Structures are given as C-alpha cells and as structure tokens.
XYZ file of C-alpha atoms in Angstrom:
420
model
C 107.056 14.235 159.732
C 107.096 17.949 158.979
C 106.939 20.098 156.040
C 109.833 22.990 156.032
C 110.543 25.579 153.947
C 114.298 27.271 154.086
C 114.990 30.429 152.877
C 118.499 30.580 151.229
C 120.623 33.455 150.628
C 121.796 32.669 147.455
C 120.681 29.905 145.663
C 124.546 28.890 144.598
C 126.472 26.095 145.836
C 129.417 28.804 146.396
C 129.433 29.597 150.040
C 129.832 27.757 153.086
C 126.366 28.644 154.195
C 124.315 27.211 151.170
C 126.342 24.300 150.886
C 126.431 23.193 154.837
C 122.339 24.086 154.291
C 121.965 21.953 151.279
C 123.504 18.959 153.124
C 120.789 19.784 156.097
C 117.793 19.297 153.890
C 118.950 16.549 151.782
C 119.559 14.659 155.635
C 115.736 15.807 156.129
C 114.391 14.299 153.172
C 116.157 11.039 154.098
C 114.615 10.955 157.779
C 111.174 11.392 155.844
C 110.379 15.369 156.161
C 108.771 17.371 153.427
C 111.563 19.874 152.370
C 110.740 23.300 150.374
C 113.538 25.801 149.354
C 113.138 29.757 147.866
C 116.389 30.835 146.818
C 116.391 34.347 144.665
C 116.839 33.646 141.445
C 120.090 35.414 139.477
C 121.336 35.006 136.009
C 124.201 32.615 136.042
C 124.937 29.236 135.316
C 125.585 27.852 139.031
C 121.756 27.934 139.825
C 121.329 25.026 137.551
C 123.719 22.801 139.355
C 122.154 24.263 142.451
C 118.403 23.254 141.433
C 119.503 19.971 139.360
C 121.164 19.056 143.195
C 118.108 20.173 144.939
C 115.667 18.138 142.796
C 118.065 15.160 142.465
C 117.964 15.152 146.739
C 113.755 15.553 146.725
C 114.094 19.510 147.504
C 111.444 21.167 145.882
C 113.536 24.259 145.164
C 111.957 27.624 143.501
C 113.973 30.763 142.785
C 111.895 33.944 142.543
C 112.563 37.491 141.132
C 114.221 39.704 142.921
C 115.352 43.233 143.507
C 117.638 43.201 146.637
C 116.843 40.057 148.498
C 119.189 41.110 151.574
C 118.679 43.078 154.450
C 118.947 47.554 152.668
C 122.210 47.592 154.964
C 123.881 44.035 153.736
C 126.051 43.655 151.209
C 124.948 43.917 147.526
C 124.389 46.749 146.398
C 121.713 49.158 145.905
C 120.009 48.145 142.619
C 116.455 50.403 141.732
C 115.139 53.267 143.939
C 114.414 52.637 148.094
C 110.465 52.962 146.611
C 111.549 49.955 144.105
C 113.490 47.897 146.526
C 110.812 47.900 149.211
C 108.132 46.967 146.263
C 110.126 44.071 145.841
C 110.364 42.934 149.394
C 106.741 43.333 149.237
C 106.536 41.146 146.543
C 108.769 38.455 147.685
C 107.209 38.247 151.420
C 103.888 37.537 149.593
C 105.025 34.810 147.363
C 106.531 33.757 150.631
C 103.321 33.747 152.623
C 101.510 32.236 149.758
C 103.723 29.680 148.993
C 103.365 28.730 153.301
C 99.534 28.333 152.743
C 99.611 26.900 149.290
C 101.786 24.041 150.972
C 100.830 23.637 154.853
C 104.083 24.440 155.622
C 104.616 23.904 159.880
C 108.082 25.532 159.856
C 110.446 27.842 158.184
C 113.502 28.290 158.731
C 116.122 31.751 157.394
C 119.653 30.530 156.671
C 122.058 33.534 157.310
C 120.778 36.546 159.028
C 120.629 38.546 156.120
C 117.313 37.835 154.926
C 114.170 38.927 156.780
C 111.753 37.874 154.254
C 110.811 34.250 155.498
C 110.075 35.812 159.567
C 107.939 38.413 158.572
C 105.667 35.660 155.792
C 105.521 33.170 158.966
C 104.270 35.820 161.368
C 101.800 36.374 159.096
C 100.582 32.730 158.779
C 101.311 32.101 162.468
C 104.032 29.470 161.501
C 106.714 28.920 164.152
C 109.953 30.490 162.602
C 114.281 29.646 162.815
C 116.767 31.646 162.277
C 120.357 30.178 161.736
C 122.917 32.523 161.765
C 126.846 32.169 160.027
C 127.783 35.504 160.870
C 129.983 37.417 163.033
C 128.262 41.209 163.590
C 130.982 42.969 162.320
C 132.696 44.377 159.133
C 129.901 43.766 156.167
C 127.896 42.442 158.335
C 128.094 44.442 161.633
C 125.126 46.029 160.346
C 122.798 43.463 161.664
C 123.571 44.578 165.424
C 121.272 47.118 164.922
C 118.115 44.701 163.943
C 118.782 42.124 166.566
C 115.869 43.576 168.438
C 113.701 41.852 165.226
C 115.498 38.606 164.982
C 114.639 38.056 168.464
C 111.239 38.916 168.393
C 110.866 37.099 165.152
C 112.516 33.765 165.518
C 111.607 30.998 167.933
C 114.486 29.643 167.726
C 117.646 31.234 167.382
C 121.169 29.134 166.160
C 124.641 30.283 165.448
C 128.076 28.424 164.438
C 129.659 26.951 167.162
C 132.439 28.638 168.709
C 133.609 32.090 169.141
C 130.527 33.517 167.521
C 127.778 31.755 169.252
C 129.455 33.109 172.103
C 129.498 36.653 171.205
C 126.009 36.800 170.072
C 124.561 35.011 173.262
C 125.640 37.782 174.562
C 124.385 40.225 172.245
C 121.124 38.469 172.915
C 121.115 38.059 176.412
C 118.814 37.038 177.675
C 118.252 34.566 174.449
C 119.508 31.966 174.687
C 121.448 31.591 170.981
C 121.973 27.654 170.674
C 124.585 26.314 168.073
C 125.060 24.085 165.419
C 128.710 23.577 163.048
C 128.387 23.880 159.540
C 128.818 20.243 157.556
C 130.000 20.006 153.971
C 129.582 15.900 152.713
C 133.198 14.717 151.653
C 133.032 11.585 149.806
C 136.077 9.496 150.363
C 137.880 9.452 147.603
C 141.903 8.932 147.129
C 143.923 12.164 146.237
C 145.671 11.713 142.909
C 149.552 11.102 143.051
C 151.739 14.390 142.809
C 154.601 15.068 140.932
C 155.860 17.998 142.724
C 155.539 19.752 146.248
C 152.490 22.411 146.187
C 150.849 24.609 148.259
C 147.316 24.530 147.425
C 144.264 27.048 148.689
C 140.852 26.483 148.084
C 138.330 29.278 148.536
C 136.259 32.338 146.303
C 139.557 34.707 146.045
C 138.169 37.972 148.102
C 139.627 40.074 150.152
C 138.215 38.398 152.888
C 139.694 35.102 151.904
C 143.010 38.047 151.897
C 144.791 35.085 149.465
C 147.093 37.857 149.104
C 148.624 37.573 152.140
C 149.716 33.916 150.764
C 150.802 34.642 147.880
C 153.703 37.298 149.806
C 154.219 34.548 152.402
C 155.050 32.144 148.738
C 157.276 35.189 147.952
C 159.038 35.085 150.672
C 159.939 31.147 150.206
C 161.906 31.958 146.825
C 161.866 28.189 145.904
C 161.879 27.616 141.752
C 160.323 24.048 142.736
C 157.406 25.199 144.283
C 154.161 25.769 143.334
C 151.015 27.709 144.505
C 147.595 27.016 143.226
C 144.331 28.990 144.354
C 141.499 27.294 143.325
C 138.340 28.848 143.364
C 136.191 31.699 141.303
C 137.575 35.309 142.263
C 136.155 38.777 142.848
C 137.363 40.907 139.803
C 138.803 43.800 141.714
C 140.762 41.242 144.463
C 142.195 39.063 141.152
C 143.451 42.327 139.901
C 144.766 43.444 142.990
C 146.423 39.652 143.413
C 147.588 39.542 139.829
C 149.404 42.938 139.741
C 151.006 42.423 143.146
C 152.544 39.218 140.875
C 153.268 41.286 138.429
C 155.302 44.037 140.526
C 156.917 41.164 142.684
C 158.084 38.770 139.841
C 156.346 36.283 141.692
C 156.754 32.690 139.608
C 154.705 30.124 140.035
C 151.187 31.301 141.031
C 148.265 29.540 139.454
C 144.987 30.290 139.556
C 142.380 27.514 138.737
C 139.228 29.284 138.957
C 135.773 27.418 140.104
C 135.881 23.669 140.401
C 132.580 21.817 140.936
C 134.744 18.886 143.105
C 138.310 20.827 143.730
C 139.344 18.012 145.997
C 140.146 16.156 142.637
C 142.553 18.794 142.059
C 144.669 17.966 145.266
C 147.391 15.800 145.069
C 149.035 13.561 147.978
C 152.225 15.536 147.559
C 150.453 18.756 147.934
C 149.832 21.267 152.004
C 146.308 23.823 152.215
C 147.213 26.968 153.485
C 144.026 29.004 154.480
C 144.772 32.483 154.963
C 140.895 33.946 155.680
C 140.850 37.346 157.650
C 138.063 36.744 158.942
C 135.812 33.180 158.972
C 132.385 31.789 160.308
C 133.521 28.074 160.754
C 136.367 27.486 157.408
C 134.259 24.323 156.097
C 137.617 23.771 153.208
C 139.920 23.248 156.526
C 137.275 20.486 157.652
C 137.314 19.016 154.202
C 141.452 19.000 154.086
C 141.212 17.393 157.620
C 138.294 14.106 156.019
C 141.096 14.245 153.004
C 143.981 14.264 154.573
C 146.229 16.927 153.785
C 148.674 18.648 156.411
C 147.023 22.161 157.198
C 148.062 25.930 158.176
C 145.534 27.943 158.689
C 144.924 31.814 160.046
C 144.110 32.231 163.490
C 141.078 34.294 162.684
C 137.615 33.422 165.008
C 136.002 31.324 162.229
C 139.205 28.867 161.901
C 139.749 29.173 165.963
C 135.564 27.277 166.797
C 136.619 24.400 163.936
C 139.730 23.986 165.465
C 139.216 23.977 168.921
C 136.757 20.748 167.943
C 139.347 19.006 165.721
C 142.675 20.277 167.334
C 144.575 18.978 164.224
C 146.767 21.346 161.831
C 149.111 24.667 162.231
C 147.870 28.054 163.328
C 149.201 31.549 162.036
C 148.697 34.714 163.519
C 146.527 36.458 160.940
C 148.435 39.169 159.700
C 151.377 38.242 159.952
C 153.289 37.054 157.088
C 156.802 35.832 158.193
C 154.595 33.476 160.841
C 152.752 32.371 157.788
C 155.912 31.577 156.024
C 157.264 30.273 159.034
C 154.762 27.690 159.612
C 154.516 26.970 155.644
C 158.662 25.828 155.952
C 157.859 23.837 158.743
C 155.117 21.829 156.905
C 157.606 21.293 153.804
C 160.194 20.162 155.621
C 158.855 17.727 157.714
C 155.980 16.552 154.709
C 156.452 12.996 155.061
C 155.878 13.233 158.573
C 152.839 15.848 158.542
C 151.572 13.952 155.876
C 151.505 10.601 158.060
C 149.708 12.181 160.374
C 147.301 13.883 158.806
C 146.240 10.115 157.131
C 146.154 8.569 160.249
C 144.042 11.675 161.233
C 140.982 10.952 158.933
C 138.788 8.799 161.101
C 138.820 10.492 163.638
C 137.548 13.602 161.604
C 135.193 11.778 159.796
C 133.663 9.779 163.553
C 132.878 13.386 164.978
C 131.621 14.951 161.643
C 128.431 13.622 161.298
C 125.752 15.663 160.335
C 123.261 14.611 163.011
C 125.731 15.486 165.544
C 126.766 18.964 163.707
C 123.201 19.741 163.680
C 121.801 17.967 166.681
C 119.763 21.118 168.840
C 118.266 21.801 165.113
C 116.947 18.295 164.712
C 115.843 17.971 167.988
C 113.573 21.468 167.982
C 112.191 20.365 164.251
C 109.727 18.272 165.929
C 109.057 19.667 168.770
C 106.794 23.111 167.071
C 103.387 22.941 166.603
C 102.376 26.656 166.363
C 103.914 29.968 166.763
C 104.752 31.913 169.979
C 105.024 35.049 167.991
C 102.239 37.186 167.850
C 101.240 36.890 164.070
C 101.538 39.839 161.763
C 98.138 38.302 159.847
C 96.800 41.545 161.018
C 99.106 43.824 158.858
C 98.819 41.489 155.891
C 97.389 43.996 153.598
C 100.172 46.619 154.369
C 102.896 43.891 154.250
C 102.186 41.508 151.249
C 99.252 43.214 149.213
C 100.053 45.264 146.344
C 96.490 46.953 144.737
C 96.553 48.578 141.298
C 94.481 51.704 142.646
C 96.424 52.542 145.242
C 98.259 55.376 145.501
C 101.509 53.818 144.338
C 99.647 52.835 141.290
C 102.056 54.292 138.766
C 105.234 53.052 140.844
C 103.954 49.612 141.201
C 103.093 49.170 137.415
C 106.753 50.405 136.546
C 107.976 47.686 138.998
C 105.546 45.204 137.618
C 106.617 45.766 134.067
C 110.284 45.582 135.159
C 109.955 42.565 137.260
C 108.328 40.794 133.487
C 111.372 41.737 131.808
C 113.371 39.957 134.699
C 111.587 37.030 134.687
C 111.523 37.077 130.734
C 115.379 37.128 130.099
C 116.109 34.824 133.084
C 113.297 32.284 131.919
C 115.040 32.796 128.279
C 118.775 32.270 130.091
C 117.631 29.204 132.084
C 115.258 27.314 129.760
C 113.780 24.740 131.628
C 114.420 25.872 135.118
C-alpha cells in the first residue's frame, strides 16, 4: 500500500473537482492506502465541513497559509506585490517538500491544473508526480496553454475528464499521451420527497459560467402562474445582482433562490425537472446526480455536458445559447412529466451499474501502484533557490514583512477556526 499526498485547489466541498477528489481518497483509504491532503486554508465556514469529512474518511487533511495558491495567470486575483506572491509560493513548496519527507510520501498527486506547487516539491524529493486535470484551456483558464511545456515535463502521469477535453488536450500534448478518468460524486439513494406543485429546479454555484440567467429568460418565456423555478446553490455577488435585477426589470414571478445546501438533493421533489444551463462545463457532476435520482433532465449542449452524456445517453440537449430551444425542450418535459418521469426511474440502475468509482477512475488506480521512483530529473539541486528562505539574504527586509504578515494570517484564521 502507498502513501499519497493530493494537492487540492480549494479545500471546499463546492466544486466538482474537490468533491469528485474527496470521493477518490476516501475509496483509497478503504483499499488500505495512506492518504495525505494540503488544501490552502481560507477564512470561511465550509473548510470545517471539508476537514470534519476528511478526518471522518481517515484523510489526514492540513490547510496552510496562503497568498495566491494558483497559477499568477489563474483566476483569483492578485492579492500582495509579485515580490509577496512569489515569497509565498516559496513558502508553500517548502512546507510541501517537508511535509513529503516528514511522511515518506511515494506519490503526489495535483488535482486541477492550476496549482504547480505539489510538481515542483516532488521534483525536489525525487517523488514520482500526477497531474489530473478538469479543465478545458480556454476562457479563465486558457492561460494554462502557455505552461503545458511544465506540466509535461513535471508530471508522470498526465489525466483529464473523459470526453471532449481529454481529446483536445491529447492533442495539445502530443506526443503525451493524456489518459482519462470521469469525475464521481457518491449519491446515496435516498427517495425524493413528494411535490405539491410542478418545478423546475437547478442546482449549481450561480456564476456566469453556470449563465443561470439564461434559465431564468427561458422561465420567462413560459408565462405559467403555476410554475416555479428554484436555483439552489451559493451565488457570485455580481451574477445574483445581475440575475436579480433582470427579475426585477422583467416582472419575472416565481424565481427562488435557495442558496448553499450541504445535501440539495433533499430539496428535490418527485414532481419537480433539472434544467442545467452551464456555458461552459468539465464533466456537469449535478446532471449525473439527477440521472442516480431520477429526475427528467435538459441540459446545455456545452463540451462538459456533451463527455457525461455521450456515456449515459439519457436526458434532453439544448443548444447553448439559445433560449427559445431551451424553452422548447423545458415544454416538452412538462408536458409529457408522467412519462419522462417513468423513465427517468426506470433509468437509475443503469446509472448507478456504470458509475462506480473504480471504473470512473480505473487508469488512476491502476498507475497508483505501479511507481516506485521518479522519471523526472529532480529539482533537489535547486532546493535552496526554490524552498529556502534565509533571514540575511538580500530579501531580508521583504521576507520579514511577509513573515510578519503571514502570523497575522495564521493568527485570525486560527482565532476564526478554533480547533481546526
């Protein structure tokens, strides 16, 4: 059995990516592995669930301090100075690289491609490294087409979502071979509550890329007093503002938004359709989890959606964009429920037989035991440039501004978090 340490992008259970990853390493501690987890640590509430989950599944989970824990190009912002931001990655690679020694670690994998941390601290150790990747090079993250030159030369292994985007970036990788995995989110059968009234229910983080708004004009377009939309999920501010005055303008009625559930499956009733609208998707793990519940589906034709349901084949397509389709298809669902609801029942085992996480995941599990030592050239050589910061250097005065800062950090989210 191995010892593995993840790195995680975010340490929430918000996102496809950490929760399809938290599923992974809670099946690895139940075939017998040794599972470690650095997530960066942030000051909000969902961290707790995330580490009382990881400890409650035997993940040793630890959330360090952090300035900008993605890629300078990715998404998030550009909190300090460059000077501060690279002191920080600094930082974090040699926590990283101690953390690999302090615990014999034989493999680490990155989960996303936004985080470069984790392949640089297991060149330095000479520990073989992964690199699982959930997005498509373009839009926010187009940026990593530029750095795939280091994600090949720093990963042994390279895996992507299934689909449409392990096919683009096999060839973006040529001649890498990019192998694939789906992303698995663990639905506990459960029966959906009975339903009083007809709904149309979405489940997903309102953002523009989620583009919710483009639902709640095809529900305008309906004009039906008896119906009811429901968006469940937590919200950027500026894309609830932008979906709330749209309302507003409109005189939409009936639009409600429910904000972040923990289980929003209990939410959905048996007399209720999912409409997914995403512009743009890895995978869409909520349409798998409508498909194990079953409840009748429309969904965006976007690449993401297009890779889940070319394996499931089950549900309606839209043509992104297009919002009299999306109505279109919505009208069809709602008057023919009883039917598409029938089917979408009778639909469930056969969902549930092919989503299995060891057959989701099965070119990962195979390759976890088959790495002894690294084929990368180590970086154990640059060590002292990479992960050593010295008080007498000549960054002296930067680095004890940083230091001090980093305290204060680690002070008020110690303070916020209590016994985490």
């Amino acid at each position: 059995m191995r010892k593995i340490l993840f790195i995680s992008p975010s340490g929430t259970m918000d996102n496809g990516a950490e929760i399809s990853n938290f599923n992974l390493m809670k099946y690895l501690v139940a075939s017998g592995h040794q599972v470690f987890n650095v997530a960066p640590q942030a000051r909000h509430e969902s961290q707790i669930v995330y580490y009382d989950r990881s400890r409650e599944a035997g993940i040793e989970t630890n959330f360090i301090p952090i300035l900008k824990w993605w890629w300078e190009e990715a998404p998030s912002g550009y909190p300090g100075t460059l000077e501060e931001r690279a002191m920080f990655h600094r930082e974090n690679i040699k926590v990283i690289q101690e953390y690999i020694e302090k615990n014999q670690i034989d493999l680490v994998i990155t989960n996303t491609v936004n985080m470069f941390q984790g392949a640089v601290a297991a060149a330095i150790t000479g520990v073989p490294h992964f690199w699982m990747i959930h997005e498509f090079p373009e839009g926010e993250f187009g940026y990593y087409k530029e750095k795939i030159d280091f994600i090949s030369a720093y990963s042994n292994e390279l895996y992507s979502v299934s689909g449409e985007l392990n096919q683009r970036l096999n060839e973006l990788f040529n001649p890498r071979l990019v192998k694939e995995f789906s992303p698995y989110t663990e639905i506990h059968a459960q029966e959906l509550k009975a339903g009083k009234k007809r709904r149309i229910v979405s489940v997903g983080r309102l953002t523009k890329r989620k583009n919710q708004l483009e639902l709640i004009k095809a529900f305008e377009q309906l004009s039906r007093n008896d119906l009811e939309l429901v968006l469940i999920g937590a919200w950027d501010d500026d894309y609830i503002k932008l979906c709330k005055n749209y309302i507003k303008e409109h005189q939409v009625k009936g639009v409600t938004f429910k904000g972040n559930l923990e289980n929003p499956w209990s939410e959905v009733t048996d007399q209720d359709i999912c409409v997914f609208p995403s512009a743009m998707e890895t995978f869409g793990l909520v349409y798998v989890e409508a498909l194990l519940n079953g409840v009748p589906v429309v969904l965006s034709d976007n690449p993401g959606h297009l890779s889940a349901y070319n394996i499931f084949n089950f549900g309606k397509l839209y043509q992104s964009g297009d919002v009299h389709d999306l109505t279109e298809k919505i009208v069809e669902l709602l008057e023919n429920f009883s039917t598409a609801k029938e089917a979408a029942t009778a639909f469930k085992p056969t969902a549930k037989d092919y989503y299995q996480i060891a057959t989701v995941y099965k070119e990962l599990l195979q390759d976890i035991d088959s790495y002894e030592t690294s084929s990368i050239s180590p970086l154990r050589h640059l060590e002292y440039v990479l992960a050593t910061n010295e008080k007498k250097s000549r960054l002296a005065r930067l680095e004890l501004k940083i230091r001090r800062f980093k305290n204060k950090v680690v002070n008020r989210i110690n303070r916020y978090f209590g016994r985490v």
